[in-house]
């Protein structure tokens, strides 16, 4: 009887010890938690409306951050389920999520696609909570999104939702199930061409010359959008694109498009590249991504921007 009682007490004590130690062990095995706590690595979250937007707008910078060991997450706020001229619904949503995941894998970053219908995103309280939780869960130092004026309603509403979260991420009793951030992130807009109510005015220009080919290789995975035309494609469009049986020609097709796109961004903001890289190097940069500091959220000094974008030469 005494032996059975003693064995039972030992078993209970062992269980208590195991349960008590389990969370600590799990935390110790998580390098992201350790690095986030130590502040050694940056944490960046990029919001796009569809499973290609964040990849297009911030993909080159994401590669550069990832190469330095920083943590980047690309979030599609809708599932892209009407973003094709020939297919839709769950089948397309699954296809585009898989494409986005493959791009992230090639870039060395993390991705997530939210289950919200393409074309139906609204700046609701529920969606504000989703965005707030995502920013908090990632413990973001930098948050990137569309500006809240754009040709597509989903793009505009992503901008509104991220702006609406810029203060709420600090408020403890908003979404109290997720710990509020202790420090407000820096919120940034990705580039666009729209002029009203005011044109995009970048504060940071990042050279992509050293990762441009890697970005092109990663974007090759977005077949439904790049090689089939997405929502506005057609049989005529597909007929003009090199077929999947000719991958080298396909890559050349995509490469030419992005030479024009990122090359045009470098030319347009040459003065900003000179500001960050110096006149001599800034004049030589061929490809760039640019970002504007949102007036909501933390307002960084130029020195802080250099810490958040640790790509620039020493002053």
PDB file of C-alpha atoms in Angstrom:
ATOM      1  CA  UNK A   1       0.000   0.000   0.000  1.00  0.00           C
ATOM      2  CA  UNK A   2       2.801   2.403   0.957  1.00  0.00           C
ATOM      3  CA  UNK A   3       4.758   1.495  -2.185  1.00  0.00           C
ATOM      4  CA  UNK A   4       1.708   2.146  -4.407  1.00  0.00           C
ATOM      5  CA  UNK A   5       1.088   5.496  -2.723  1.00  0.00           C
ATOM      6  CA  UNK A   6       4.729   6.471  -3.088  1.00  0.00           C
ATOM      7  CA  UNK A   7       4.737   5.497  -6.789  1.00  0.00           C
ATOM      8  CA  UNK A   8       1.573   7.514  -7.358  1.00  0.00           C
ATOM      9  CA  UNK A   9       3.059  10.604  -5.743  1.00  0.00           C
ATOM     10  CA  UNK A  10       6.217  10.254  -7.818  1.00  0.00           C
ATOM     11  CA  UNK A  11       4.130   9.996 -10.990  1.00  0.00           C
ATOM     12  CA  UNK A  12       2.144  13.145 -10.134  1.00  0.00           C
ATOM     13  CA  UNK A  13       5.338  15.046  -9.358  1.00  0.00           C
ATOM     14  CA  UNK A  14       6.887  13.965 -12.658  1.00  0.00           C
ATOM     15  CA  UNK A  15       3.804  15.099 -14.574  1.00  0.00           C
ATOM     16  CA  UNK A  16       3.795  18.498 -12.853  1.00  0.00           C
ATOM     17  CA  UNK A  17       7.468  18.961 -13.627  1.00  0.00           C
ATOM     18  CA  UNK A  18       6.962  17.978 -17.269  1.00  0.00           C
ATOM     19  CA  UNK A  19       4.004  20.315 -17.791  1.00  0.00           C
ATOM     20  CA  UNK A  20       5.796  23.140 -16.054  1.00  0.00           C
ATOM     21  CA  UNK A  21       8.939  22.773 -18.144  1.00  0.00           C
ATOM     22  CA  UNK A  22       7.313  22.178 -21.520  1.00  0.00           C
ATOM     23  CA  UNK A  23       6.663  25.853 -22.493  1.00  0.00           C
ATOM     24  CA  UNK A  24      10.194  26.855 -21.507  1.00  0.00           C
ATOM     25  CA  UNK A  25      11.657  24.056 -23.629  1.00  0.00           C
ATOM     26  CA  UNK A  26       9.514  25.036 -26.621  1.00  0.00           C
ATOM     27  CA  UNK A  27      10.602  28.660 -26.327  1.00  0.00           C
ATOM     28  CA  UNK A  28      14.259  27.691 -26.052  1.00  0.00           C
ATOM     29  CA  UNK A  29      13.942  25.680 -29.278  1.00  0.00           C
ATOM     30  CA  UNK A  30      12.524  28.675 -31.168  1.00  0.00           C
ATOM     31  CA  UNK A  31      15.389  30.722 -32.686  1.00  0.00           C
ATOM     32  CA  UNK A  32      12.965  33.436 -33.796  1.00  0.00           C
ATOM     33  CA  UNK A  33      11.734  34.026 -30.249  1.00  0.00           C
ATOM     34  CA  UNK A  34      15.275  34.139 -28.910  1.00  0.00           C
ATOM     35  CA  UNK A  35      16.479  36.561 -31.578  1.00  0.00           C
ATOM     36  CA  UNK A  36      13.394  38.753 -31.267  1.00  0.00           C
ATOM     37  CA  UNK A  37      13.896  39.003 -27.522  1.00  0.00           C
ATOM     38  CA  UNK A  38      17.572  39.886 -27.935  1.00  0.00           C
ATOM     39  CA  UNK A  39      16.808  42.500 -30.597  1.00  0.00           C
ATOM     40  CA  UNK A  40      19.584  41.245 -32.848  1.00  0.00           C
ATOM     41  CA  UNK A  41      17.415  40.573 -35.889  1.00  0.00           C
ATOM     42  CA  UNK A  42      14.826  42.756 -37.591  1.00  0.00           C
ATOM     43  CA  UNK A  43      11.290  41.530 -38.135  1.00  0.00           C
ATOM     44  CA  UNK A  44       9.530  42.793 -41.259  1.00  0.00           C
ATOM     45  CA  UNK A  45       5.946  42.115 -42.359  1.00  0.00           C
ATOM     46  CA  UNK A  46       4.772  43.123 -45.847  1.00  0.00           C
ATOM     47  CA  UNK A  47       1.066  43.286 -46.691  1.00  0.00           C
ATOM     48  CA  UNK A  48      -0.198  42.964 -50.249  1.00  0.00           C
ATOM     49  CA  UNK A  49      -3.785  42.685 -51.414  1.00  0.00           C
ATOM     50  CA  UNK A  50      -3.256  39.531 -53.494  1.00  0.00           C
ATOM     51  CA  UNK A  51      -0.805  36.617 -53.718  1.00  0.00           C
ATOM     52  CA  UNK A  52       1.734  38.533 -55.821  1.00  0.00           C
ATOM     53  CA  UNK A  53       1.566  42.141 -54.599  1.00  0.00           C
ATOM     54  CA  UNK A  54       3.991  41.978 -51.669  1.00  0.00           C
ATOM     55  CA  UNK A  55       6.292  39.788 -53.772  1.00  0.00           C
ATOM     56  CA  UNK A  56       6.319  42.342 -56.593  1.00  0.00           C
ATOM     57  CA  UNK A  57       6.659  45.443 -54.421  1.00  0.00           C
ATOM     58  CA  UNK A  58       9.047  44.308 -51.678  1.00  0.00           C
ATOM     59  CA  UNK A  59      10.549  41.054 -52.913  1.00  0.00           C
ATOM     60  CA  UNK A  60      14.034  42.348 -53.641  1.00  0.00           C
ATOM     61  CA  UNK A  61      14.382  44.027 -50.269  1.00  0.00           C
ATOM     62  CA  UNK A  62      12.940  40.892 -48.643  1.00  0.00           C
ATOM     63  CA  UNK A  63      15.745  38.831 -50.191  1.00  0.00           C
ATOM     64  CA  UNK A  64      18.355  41.281 -48.918  1.00  0.00           C
ATOM     65  CA  UNK A  65      16.934  41.249 -45.376  1.00  0.00           C
ATOM     66  CA  UNK A  66      16.718  37.448 -45.411  1.00  0.00           C
ATOM     67  CA  UNK A  67      20.327  37.099 -46.564  1.00  0.00           C
ATOM     68  CA  UNK A  68      21.378  39.008 -43.440  1.00  0.00           C
ATOM     69  CA  UNK A  69      19.350  36.689 -41.209  1.00  0.00           C
ATOM     70  CA  UNK A  70      16.418  39.023 -40.603  1.00  0.00           C
ATOM     71  CA  UNK A  71      12.867  37.642 -40.529  1.00  0.00           C
ATOM     72  CA  UNK A  72      10.455  38.655 -43.314  1.00  0.00           C
ATOM     73  CA  UNK A  73       6.819  37.669 -43.761  1.00  0.00           C
ATOM     74  CA  UNK A  74       4.811  38.350 -46.931  1.00  0.00           C
ATOM     75  CA  UNK A  75       1.050  38.449 -46.307  1.00  0.00           C
ATOM     76  CA  UNK A  76      -1.669  38.356 -48.948  1.00  0.00           C
ATOM     77  CA  UNK A  77      -4.774  39.826 -47.365  1.00  0.00           C
ATOM     78  CA  UNK A  78      -7.094  38.161 -49.916  1.00  0.00           C
ATOM     79  CA  UNK A  79      -6.853  34.684 -51.432  1.00  0.00           C
ATOM     80  CA  UNK A  80      -6.870  35.803 -55.075  1.00  0.00           C
ATOM     81  CA  UNK A  81      -9.798  33.534 -55.967  1.00  0.00           C
ATOM     82  CA  UNK A  82     -11.051  35.640 -58.905  1.00  0.00           C
ATOM     83  CA  UNK A  83      -7.611  36.655 -60.181  1.00  0.00           C
ATOM     84  CA  UNK A  84      -7.691  34.622 -63.389  1.00  0.00           C
ATOM     85  CA  UNK A  85      -9.618  34.848 -66.638  1.00  0.00           C
ATOM     86  CA  UNK A  86     -10.160  31.077 -66.983  1.00  0.00           C
ATOM     87  CA  UNK A  87     -10.572  29.694 -63.450  1.00  0.00           C
ATOM     88  CA  UNK A  88     -11.803  30.852 -60.037  1.00  0.00           C
ATOM     89  CA  UNK A  89     -12.910  29.798 -56.586  1.00  0.00           C
ATOM     90  CA  UNK A  90     -11.182  27.355 -54.298  1.00  0.00           C
ATOM     91  CA  UNK A  91      -9.121  25.796 -57.064  1.00  0.00           C
ATOM     92  CA  UNK A  92      -7.577  29.137 -57.996  1.00  0.00           C
ATOM     93  CA  UNK A  93      -7.124  30.181 -54.336  1.00  0.00           C
ATOM     94  CA  UNK A  94      -5.169  26.984 -53.662  1.00  0.00           C
ATOM     95  CA  UNK A  95      -3.086  27.445 -56.782  1.00  0.00           C
ATOM     96  CA  UNK A  96      -2.177  31.022 -55.951  1.00  0.00           C
ATOM     97  CA  UNK A  97      -1.368  30.183 -52.325  1.00  0.00           C
ATOM     98  CA  UNK A  98       1.001  27.493 -53.598  1.00  0.00           C
ATOM     99  CA  UNK A  99       2.611  29.967 -56.015  1.00  0.00           C
ATOM    100  CA  UNK A 100       3.055  32.525 -53.240  1.00  0.00           C
ATOM    101  CA  UNK A 101       4.569  29.894 -50.928  1.00  0.00           C
ATOM    102  CA  UNK A 102       7.054  28.868 -53.630  1.00  0.00           C
ATOM    103  CA  UNK A 103       8.112  32.487 -54.209  1.00  0.00           C
ATOM    104  CA  UNK A 104       8.659  32.912 -50.457  1.00  0.00           C
ATOM    105  CA  UNK A 105      10.699  29.705 -50.337  1.00  0.00           C
ATOM    106  CA  UNK A 106      12.949  30.942 -53.127  1.00  0.00           C
ATOM    107  CA  UNK A 107      13.341  34.307 -51.413  1.00  0.00           C
ATOM    108  CA  UNK A 108      14.131  32.731 -48.048  1.00  0.00           C
ATOM    109  CA  UNK A 109      11.123  34.291 -46.300  1.00  0.00           C
ATOM    110  CA  UNK A 110       7.736  33.296 -44.831  1.00  0.00           C
ATOM    111  CA  UNK A 111       4.337  33.758 -46.480  1.00  0.00           C
ATOM    112  CA  UNK A 112       0.673  33.638 -45.482  1.00  0.00           C
ATOM    113  CA  UNK A 113      -2.535  33.998 -47.501  1.00  0.00           C
ATOM    114  CA  UNK A 114      -5.669  35.066 -45.609  1.00  0.00           C
ATOM    115  CA  UNK A 115      -8.994  33.456 -46.477  1.00  0.00           C
ATOM    116  CA  UNK A 116     -10.796  36.582 -47.677  1.00  0.00           C
ATOM    117  CA  UNK A 117     -12.381  36.656 -51.134  1.00  0.00           C
ATOM    118  CA  UNK A 118     -10.533  38.567 -53.833  1.00  0.00           C
ATOM    119  CA  UNK A 119     -12.357  41.784 -54.725  1.00  0.00           C
ATOM    120  CA  UNK A 120     -14.354  41.805 -51.483  1.00  0.00           C
ATOM    121  CA  UNK A 121     -11.911  43.165 -48.900  1.00  0.00           C
ATOM    122  CA  UNK A 122     -13.499  45.813 -46.685  1.00  0.00           C
ATOM    123  CA  UNK A 123     -11.994  47.931 -43.856  1.00  0.00           C
ATOM    124  CA  UNK A 124     -14.166  46.282 -41.201  1.00  0.00           C
ATOM    125  CA  UNK A 125     -13.482  46.007 -37.479  1.00  0.00           C
ATOM    126  CA  UNK A 126     -12.962  42.260 -37.875  1.00  0.00           C
ATOM    127  CA  UNK A 127     -10.306  42.804 -40.543  1.00  0.00           C
ATOM    128  CA  UNK A 128      -8.633  45.548 -38.499  1.00  0.00           C
ATOM    129  CA  UNK A 129      -8.294  43.015 -35.714  1.00  0.00           C
ATOM    130  CA  UNK A 130      -6.779  40.467 -38.113  1.00  0.00           C
ATOM    131  CA  UNK A 131      -4.155  42.909 -39.312  1.00  0.00           C
ATOM    132  CA  UNK A 132      -3.395  44.059 -35.768  1.00  0.00           C
ATOM    133  CA  UNK A 133      -2.908  40.474 -34.584  1.00  0.00           C
ATOM    134  CA  UNK A 134      -0.633  39.654 -37.514  1.00  0.00           C
ATOM    135  CA  UNK A 135       1.601  42.647 -36.801  1.00  0.00           C
ATOM    136  CA  UNK A 136       1.723  41.826 -33.092  1.00  0.00           C
ATOM    137  CA  UNK A 137       2.318  38.107 -33.590  1.00  0.00           C
ATOM    138  CA  UNK A 138       5.229  38.867 -35.895  1.00  0.00           C
ATOM    139  CA  UNK A 139       6.623  41.404 -33.382  1.00  0.00           C
ATOM    140  CA  UNK A 140       7.217  43.676 -36.343  1.00  0.00           C
ATOM    141  CA  UNK A 141       9.861  46.366 -36.513  1.00  0.00           C
ATOM    142  CA  UNK A 142       8.772  47.325 -40.035  1.00  0.00           C
ATOM    143  CA  UNK A 143       5.320  47.111 -41.631  1.00  0.00           C
ATOM    144  CA  UNK A 144       4.944  47.636 -45.394  1.00  0.00           C
ATOM    145  CA  UNK A 145       1.680  48.028 -47.334  1.00  0.00           C
ATOM    146  CA  UNK A 146      -0.024  49.671 -50.275  1.00  0.00           C
ATOM    147  CA  UNK A 147      -0.966  53.316 -49.993  1.00  0.00           C
ATOM    148  CA  UNK A 148      -4.708  53.821 -49.356  1.00  0.00           C
ATOM    149  CA  UNK A 149      -5.275  55.207 -52.855  1.00  0.00           C
ATOM    150  CA  UNK A 150      -4.832  52.862 -55.750  1.00  0.00           C
ATOM    151  CA  UNK A 151      -6.612  51.507 -58.817  1.00  0.00           C
ATOM    152  CA  UNK A 152      -7.871  48.382 -57.022  1.00  0.00           C
ATOM    153  CA  UNK A 153     -10.311  48.500 -54.064  1.00  0.00           C
ATOM    154  CA  UNK A 154      -8.464  45.652 -52.328  1.00  0.00           C
ATOM    155  CA  UNK A 155      -5.188  47.588 -52.555  1.00  0.00           C
ATOM    156  CA  UNK A 156      -6.817  50.715 -51.145  1.00  0.00           C
ATOM    157  CA  UNK A 157      -8.431  48.837 -48.283  1.00  0.00           C
ATOM    158  CA  UNK A 158      -5.194  47.081 -47.335  1.00  0.00           C
ATOM    159  CA  UNK A 159      -3.703  50.558 -46.973  1.00  0.00           C
ATOM    160  CA  UNK A 160      -6.620  51.692 -44.818  1.00  0.00           C
ATOM    161  CA  UNK A 161      -6.505  48.593 -42.623  1.00  0.00           C
ATOM    162  CA  UNK A 162      -2.766  48.853 -42.015  1.00  0.00           C
ATOM    163  CA  UNK A 163      -3.080  52.562 -41.243  1.00  0.00           C
ATOM    164  CA  UNK A 164      -5.911  51.789 -38.814  1.00  0.00           C
ATOM    165  CA  UNK A 165      -3.683  49.238 -37.079  1.00  0.00           C
ATOM    166  CA  UNK A 166      -0.740  51.637 -36.772  1.00  0.00           C
ATOM    167  CA  UNK A 167      -1.942  52.967 -33.405  1.00  0.00           C
ATOM    168  CA  UNK A 168      -3.992  49.999 -32.246  1.00  0.00           C
ATOM    169  CA  UNK A 169      -1.007  47.618 -32.154  1.00  0.00           C
ATOM    170  CA  UNK A 170       0.074  49.493 -28.989  1.00  0.00           C
ATOM    171  CA  UNK A 171      -3.322  49.500 -27.220  1.00  0.00           C
ATOM    172  CA  UNK A 172      -3.472  46.624 -24.692  1.00  0.00           C
ATOM    173  CA  UNK A 173      -7.262  46.248 -24.546  1.00  0.00           C
ATOM    174  CA  UNK A 174      -7.728  46.177 -28.318  1.00  0.00           C
ATOM    175  CA  UNK A 175      -7.486  42.471 -29.212  1.00  0.00           C
ATOM    176  CA  UNK A 176      -6.425  41.662 -25.629  1.00  0.00           C
ATOM    177  CA  UNK A 177      -5.906  38.026 -26.640  1.00  0.00           C
ATOM    178  CA  UNK A 178      -2.715  39.124 -28.418  1.00  0.00           C
ATOM    179  CA  UNK A 179      -0.024  40.991 -26.433  1.00  0.00           C
ATOM    180  CA  UNK A 180       0.303  44.619 -27.509  1.00  0.00           C
ATOM    181  CA  UNK A 181       3.631  45.739 -28.926  1.00  0.00           C
ATOM    182  CA  UNK A 182       5.857  47.736 -26.587  1.00  0.00           C
ATOM    183  CA  UNK A 183       7.358  49.766 -29.434  1.00  0.00           C
ATOM    184  CA  UNK A 184       5.520  51.063 -32.470  1.00  0.00           C
ATOM    185  CA  UNK A 185       6.868  49.733 -35.776  1.00  0.00           C
ATOM    186  CA  UNK A 186       7.870  51.956 -38.655  1.00  0.00           C
ATOM    187  CA  UNK A 187       5.071  51.820 -41.240  1.00  0.00           C
ATOM    188  CA  UNK A 188       6.053  52.169 -44.896  1.00  0.00           C
ATOM    189  CA  UNK A 189       4.268  52.412 -48.222  1.00  0.00           C
ATOM    190  CA  UNK A 190       5.467  50.511 -51.263  1.00  0.00           C
ATOM    191  CA  UNK A 191       5.750  52.363 -54.562  1.00  0.00           C
ATOM    192  CA  UNK A 192       2.941  53.174 -56.986  1.00  0.00           C
ATOM    193  CA  UNK A 193       2.285  55.546 -59.890  1.00  0.00           C
ATOM    194  CA  UNK A 194      -0.878  57.286 -58.681  1.00  0.00           C
ATOM    195  CA  UNK A 195      -0.949  61.064 -58.401  1.00  0.00           C
ATOM    196  CA  UNK A 196      -4.075  61.950 -56.405  1.00  0.00           C
ATOM    197  CA  UNK A 197      -4.461  63.053 -53.658  1.00  0.00           C
ATOM    198  CA  UNK A 198      -0.663  63.199 -53.795  1.00  0.00           C
ATOM    199  CA  UNK A 199       2.012  61.195 -55.619  1.00  0.00           C
ATOM    200  CA  UNK A 200       4.235  58.589 -54.027  1.00  0.00           C
ATOM    201  CA  UNK A 201       7.170  60.357 -52.302  1.00  0.00           C
ATOM    202  CA  UNK A 202       9.790  57.824 -51.256  1.00  0.00           C
ATOM    203  CA  UNK A 203      12.119  58.292 -48.309  1.00  0.00           C
ATOM    204  CA  UNK A 204      14.236  55.177 -48.900  1.00  0.00           C
ATOM    205  CA  UNK A 205      15.649  53.689 -52.103  1.00  0.00           C
ATOM    206  CA  UNK A 206      17.177  50.205 -52.012  1.00  0.00           C
ATOM    207  CA  UNK A 207      19.545  48.973 -54.716  1.00  0.00           C
ATOM    208  CA  UNK A 208      18.551  45.559 -56.070  1.00  0.00           C
ATOM    209  CA  UNK A 209      21.563  45.113 -58.343  1.00  0.00           C
ATOM    210  CA  UNK A 210      22.966  42.301 -56.191  1.00  0.00           C
ATOM    211  CA  UNK A 211      19.645  40.397 -55.930  1.00  0.00           C
ATOM    212  CA  UNK A 212      17.813  41.349 -59.122  1.00  0.00           C
ATOM    213  CA  UNK A 213      18.343  37.981 -60.817  1.00  0.00           C
ATOM    214  CA  UNK A 214      17.231  36.186 -57.644  1.00  0.00           C
ATOM    215  CA  UNK A 215      14.032  38.215 -57.563  1.00  0.00           C
ATOM    216  CA  UNK A 216      13.307  37.323 -61.187  1.00  0.00           C
ATOM    217  CA  UNK A 217      13.961  33.629 -60.459  1.00  0.00           C
ATOM    218  CA  UNK A 218      11.576  33.755 -57.491  1.00  0.00           C
ATOM    219  CA  UNK A 219       8.797  35.500 -59.436  1.00  0.00           C
ATOM    220  CA  UNK A 220       8.925  32.759 -62.068  1.00  0.00           C
ATOM    221  CA  UNK A 221       6.692  30.761 -59.701  1.00  0.00           C
ATOM    222  CA  UNK A 222       3.765  33.187 -60.236  1.00  0.00           C
ATOM    223  CA  UNK A 223       2.694  31.393 -63.404  1.00  0.00           C
ATOM    224  CA  UNK A 224      -1.033  32.173 -63.184  1.00  0.00           C
ATOM    225  CA  UNK A 225      -0.338  35.905 -63.106  1.00  0.00           C
ATOM    226  CA  UNK A 226       2.806  36.398 -65.180  1.00  0.00           C
ATOM    227  CA  UNK A 227       2.450  33.851 -67.952  1.00  0.00           C
ATOM    228  CA  UNK A 228      -1.348  33.516 -68.074  1.00  0.00           C
ATOM    229  CA  UNK A 229      -2.288  37.153 -67.494  1.00  0.00           C
ATOM    230  CA  UNK A 230      -4.223  36.822 -64.242  1.00  0.00           C
ATOM    231  CA  UNK A 231      -7.707  38.334 -64.121  1.00  0.00           C
ATOM    232  CA  UNK A 232      -7.280  40.247 -67.408  1.00  0.00           C
ATOM    233  CA  UNK A 233      -5.601  37.489 -69.409  1.00  0.00           C
ATOM    234  CA  UNK A 234      -6.989  35.835 -72.529  1.00  0.00           C
ATOM    235  CA  UNK A 235      -6.151  33.114 -75.061  1.00  0.00           C
ATOM    236  CA  UNK A 236      -4.518  35.835 -77.170  1.00  0.00           C
ATOM    237  CA  UNK A 237      -2.314  36.903 -74.238  1.00  0.00           C
ATOM    238  CA  UNK A 238      -1.212  33.346 -73.519  1.00  0.00           C
ATOM    239  CA  UNK A 239      -0.425  32.775 -77.189  1.00  0.00           C
ATOM    240  CA  UNK A 240       2.121  35.616 -77.095  1.00  0.00           C
ATOM    241  CA  UNK A 241       3.939  34.286 -74.019  1.00  0.00           C
ATOM    242  CA  UNK A 242       6.654  31.625 -74.344  1.00  0.00           C
ATOM    243  CA  UNK A 243       5.222  28.214 -73.349  1.00  0.00           C
ATOM    244  CA  UNK A 244       6.177  26.269 -70.232  1.00  0.00           C
ATOM    245  CA  UNK A 245       8.172  23.896 -72.454  1.00  0.00           C
ATOM    246  CA  UNK A 246      10.624  26.775 -73.094  1.00  0.00           C
ATOM    247  CA  UNK A 247      11.623  27.921 -69.580  1.00  0.00           C
ATOM    248  CA  UNK A 248      14.634  29.924 -70.769  1.00  0.00           C
ATOM    249  CA  UNK A 249      12.462  32.008 -73.090  1.00  0.00           C
ATOM    250  CA  UNK A 250       9.907  32.423 -70.310  1.00  0.00           C
ATOM    251  CA  UNK A 251      12.571  33.727 -67.974  1.00  0.00           C
ATOM    252  CA  UNK A 252      13.840  36.136 -70.633  1.00  0.00           C
ATOM    253  CA  UNK A 253      10.263  37.392 -71.087  1.00  0.00           C
ATOM    254  CA  UNK A 254       9.909  38.027 -67.342  1.00  0.00           C
ATOM    255  CA  UNK A 255      13.417  39.452 -67.069  1.00  0.00           C
ATOM    256  CA  UNK A 256      12.726  42.078 -69.728  1.00  0.00           C
ATOM    257  CA  UNK A 257       9.559  43.189 -67.949  1.00  0.00           C
ATOM    258  CA  UNK A 258      11.340  43.636 -64.631  1.00  0.00           C
ATOM    259  CA  UNK A 259      14.332  45.372 -66.166  1.00  0.00           C
ATOM    260  CA  UNK A 260      11.886  48.032 -67.307  1.00  0.00           C
ATOM    261  CA  UNK A 261       9.998  48.103 -64.012  1.00  0.00           C
ATOM    262  CA  UNK A 262      12.848  48.160 -61.467  1.00  0.00           C
ATOM    263  CA  UNK A 263      15.112  49.997 -63.869  1.00  0.00           C
ATOM    264  CA  UNK A 264      12.499  52.695 -64.258  1.00  0.00           C
ATOM    265  CA  UNK A 265      12.214  53.019 -60.488  1.00  0.00           C
ATOM    266  CA  UNK A 266      15.990  53.481 -60.198  1.00  0.00           C
ATOM    267  CA  UNK A 267      15.997  56.163 -62.890  1.00  0.00           C
ATOM    268  CA  UNK A 268      13.007  57.992 -61.449  1.00  0.00           C
ATOM    269  CA  UNK A 269      14.527  58.195 -57.969  1.00  0.00           C
ATOM    270  CA  UNK A 270      18.191  58.557 -58.885  1.00  0.00           C
ATOM    271  CA  UNK A 271      18.630  61.456 -56.482  1.00  0.00           C
ATOM    272  CA  UNK A 272      17.393  59.361 -53.562  1.00  0.00           C
ATOM    273  CA  UNK A 273      19.780  56.539 -54.483  1.00  0.00           C
ATOM    274  CA  UNK A 274      22.624  59.070 -54.472  1.00  0.00           C
ATOM    275  CA  UNK A 275      21.492  60.266 -51.047  1.00  0.00           C
ATOM    276  CA  UNK A 276      21.672  56.766 -49.533  1.00  0.00           C
ATOM    277  CA  UNK A 277      24.566  55.275 -51.495  1.00  0.00           C
ATOM    278  CA  UNK A 278      26.650  58.323 -52.316  1.00  0.00           C
ATOM    279  CA  UNK A 279      26.810  60.093 -55.667  1.00  0.00           C
ATOM    280  CA  UNK A 280      29.293  57.786 -57.396  1.00  0.00           C
ATOM    281  CA  UNK A 281      27.642  54.481 -56.442  1.00  0.00           C
ATOM    282  CA  UNK A 282      24.138  55.934 -56.665  1.00  0.00           C
ATOM    283  CA  UNK A 283      24.747  56.835 -60.311  1.00  0.00           C
ATOM    284  CA  UNK A 284      25.669  53.247 -61.146  1.00  0.00           C
ATOM    285  CA  UNK A 285      22.660  51.488 -59.604  1.00  0.00           C
ATOM    286  CA  UNK A 286      20.454  49.892 -62.246  1.00  0.00           C
ATOM    287  CA  UNK A 287      17.511  48.470 -60.265  1.00  0.00           C
ATOM    288  CA  UNK A 288      15.711  49.704 -57.150  1.00  0.00           C
ATOM    289  CA  UNK A 289      12.751  49.361 -54.805  1.00  0.00           C
ATOM    290  CA  UNK A 290      11.553  52.455 -52.980  1.00  0.00           C
ATOM    291  CA  UNK A 291       9.498  53.079 -49.837  1.00  0.00           C
ATOM    292  CA  UNK A 292       7.722  56.032 -48.254  1.00  0.00           C
ATOM    293  CA  UNK A 293       7.447  56.496 -44.480  1.00  0.00           C
ATOM    294  CA  UNK A 294       3.810  56.628 -43.382  1.00  0.00           C
ATOM    295  CA  UNK A 295       3.070  59.559 -41.079  1.00  0.00           C
ATOM    296  CA  UNK A 296       1.358  57.105 -38.705  1.00  0.00           C
ATOM    297  CA  UNK A 297       3.478  54.844 -36.540  1.00  0.00           C
ATOM    298  CA  UNK A 298       7.024  55.525 -35.379  1.00  0.00           C
ATOM    299  CA  UNK A 299       8.802  58.331 -37.221  1.00  0.00           C
ATOM    300  CA  UNK A 300      12.390  57.197 -37.818  1.00  0.00           C
ATOM    301  CA  UNK A 301      15.418  59.440 -38.098  1.00  0.00           C
ATOM    302  CA  UNK A 302      17.791  58.930 -41.054  1.00  0.00           C
ATOM    303  CA  UNK A 303      20.087  57.033 -38.690  1.00  0.00           C
ATOM    304  CA  UNK A 304      17.235  54.727 -37.670  1.00  0.00           C
ATOM    305  CA  UNK A 305      16.341  54.121 -41.321  1.00  0.00           C
ATOM    306  CA  UNK A 306      19.933  52.998 -41.892  1.00  0.00           C
ATOM    307  CA  UNK A 307      19.499  50.492 -39.088  1.00  0.00           C
ATOM    308  CA  UNK A 308      16.185  49.252 -40.515  1.00  0.00           C
ATOM    309  CA  UNK A 309      17.659  49.038 -44.034  1.00  0.00           C
ATOM    310  CA  UNK A 310      21.170  47.739 -43.262  1.00  0.00           C
ATOM    311  CA  UNK A 311      22.154  47.697 -46.929  1.00  0.00           C
ATOM    312  CA  UNK A 312      23.756  51.107 -47.369  1.00  0.00           C
ATOM    313  CA  UNK A 313      27.501  51.820 -47.373  1.00  0.00           C
ATOM    314  CA  UNK A 314      29.035  53.382 -44.279  1.00  0.00           C
ATOM    315  CA  UNK A 315      28.662  57.146 -44.195  1.00  0.00           C
TER     316      UNK A 315
END
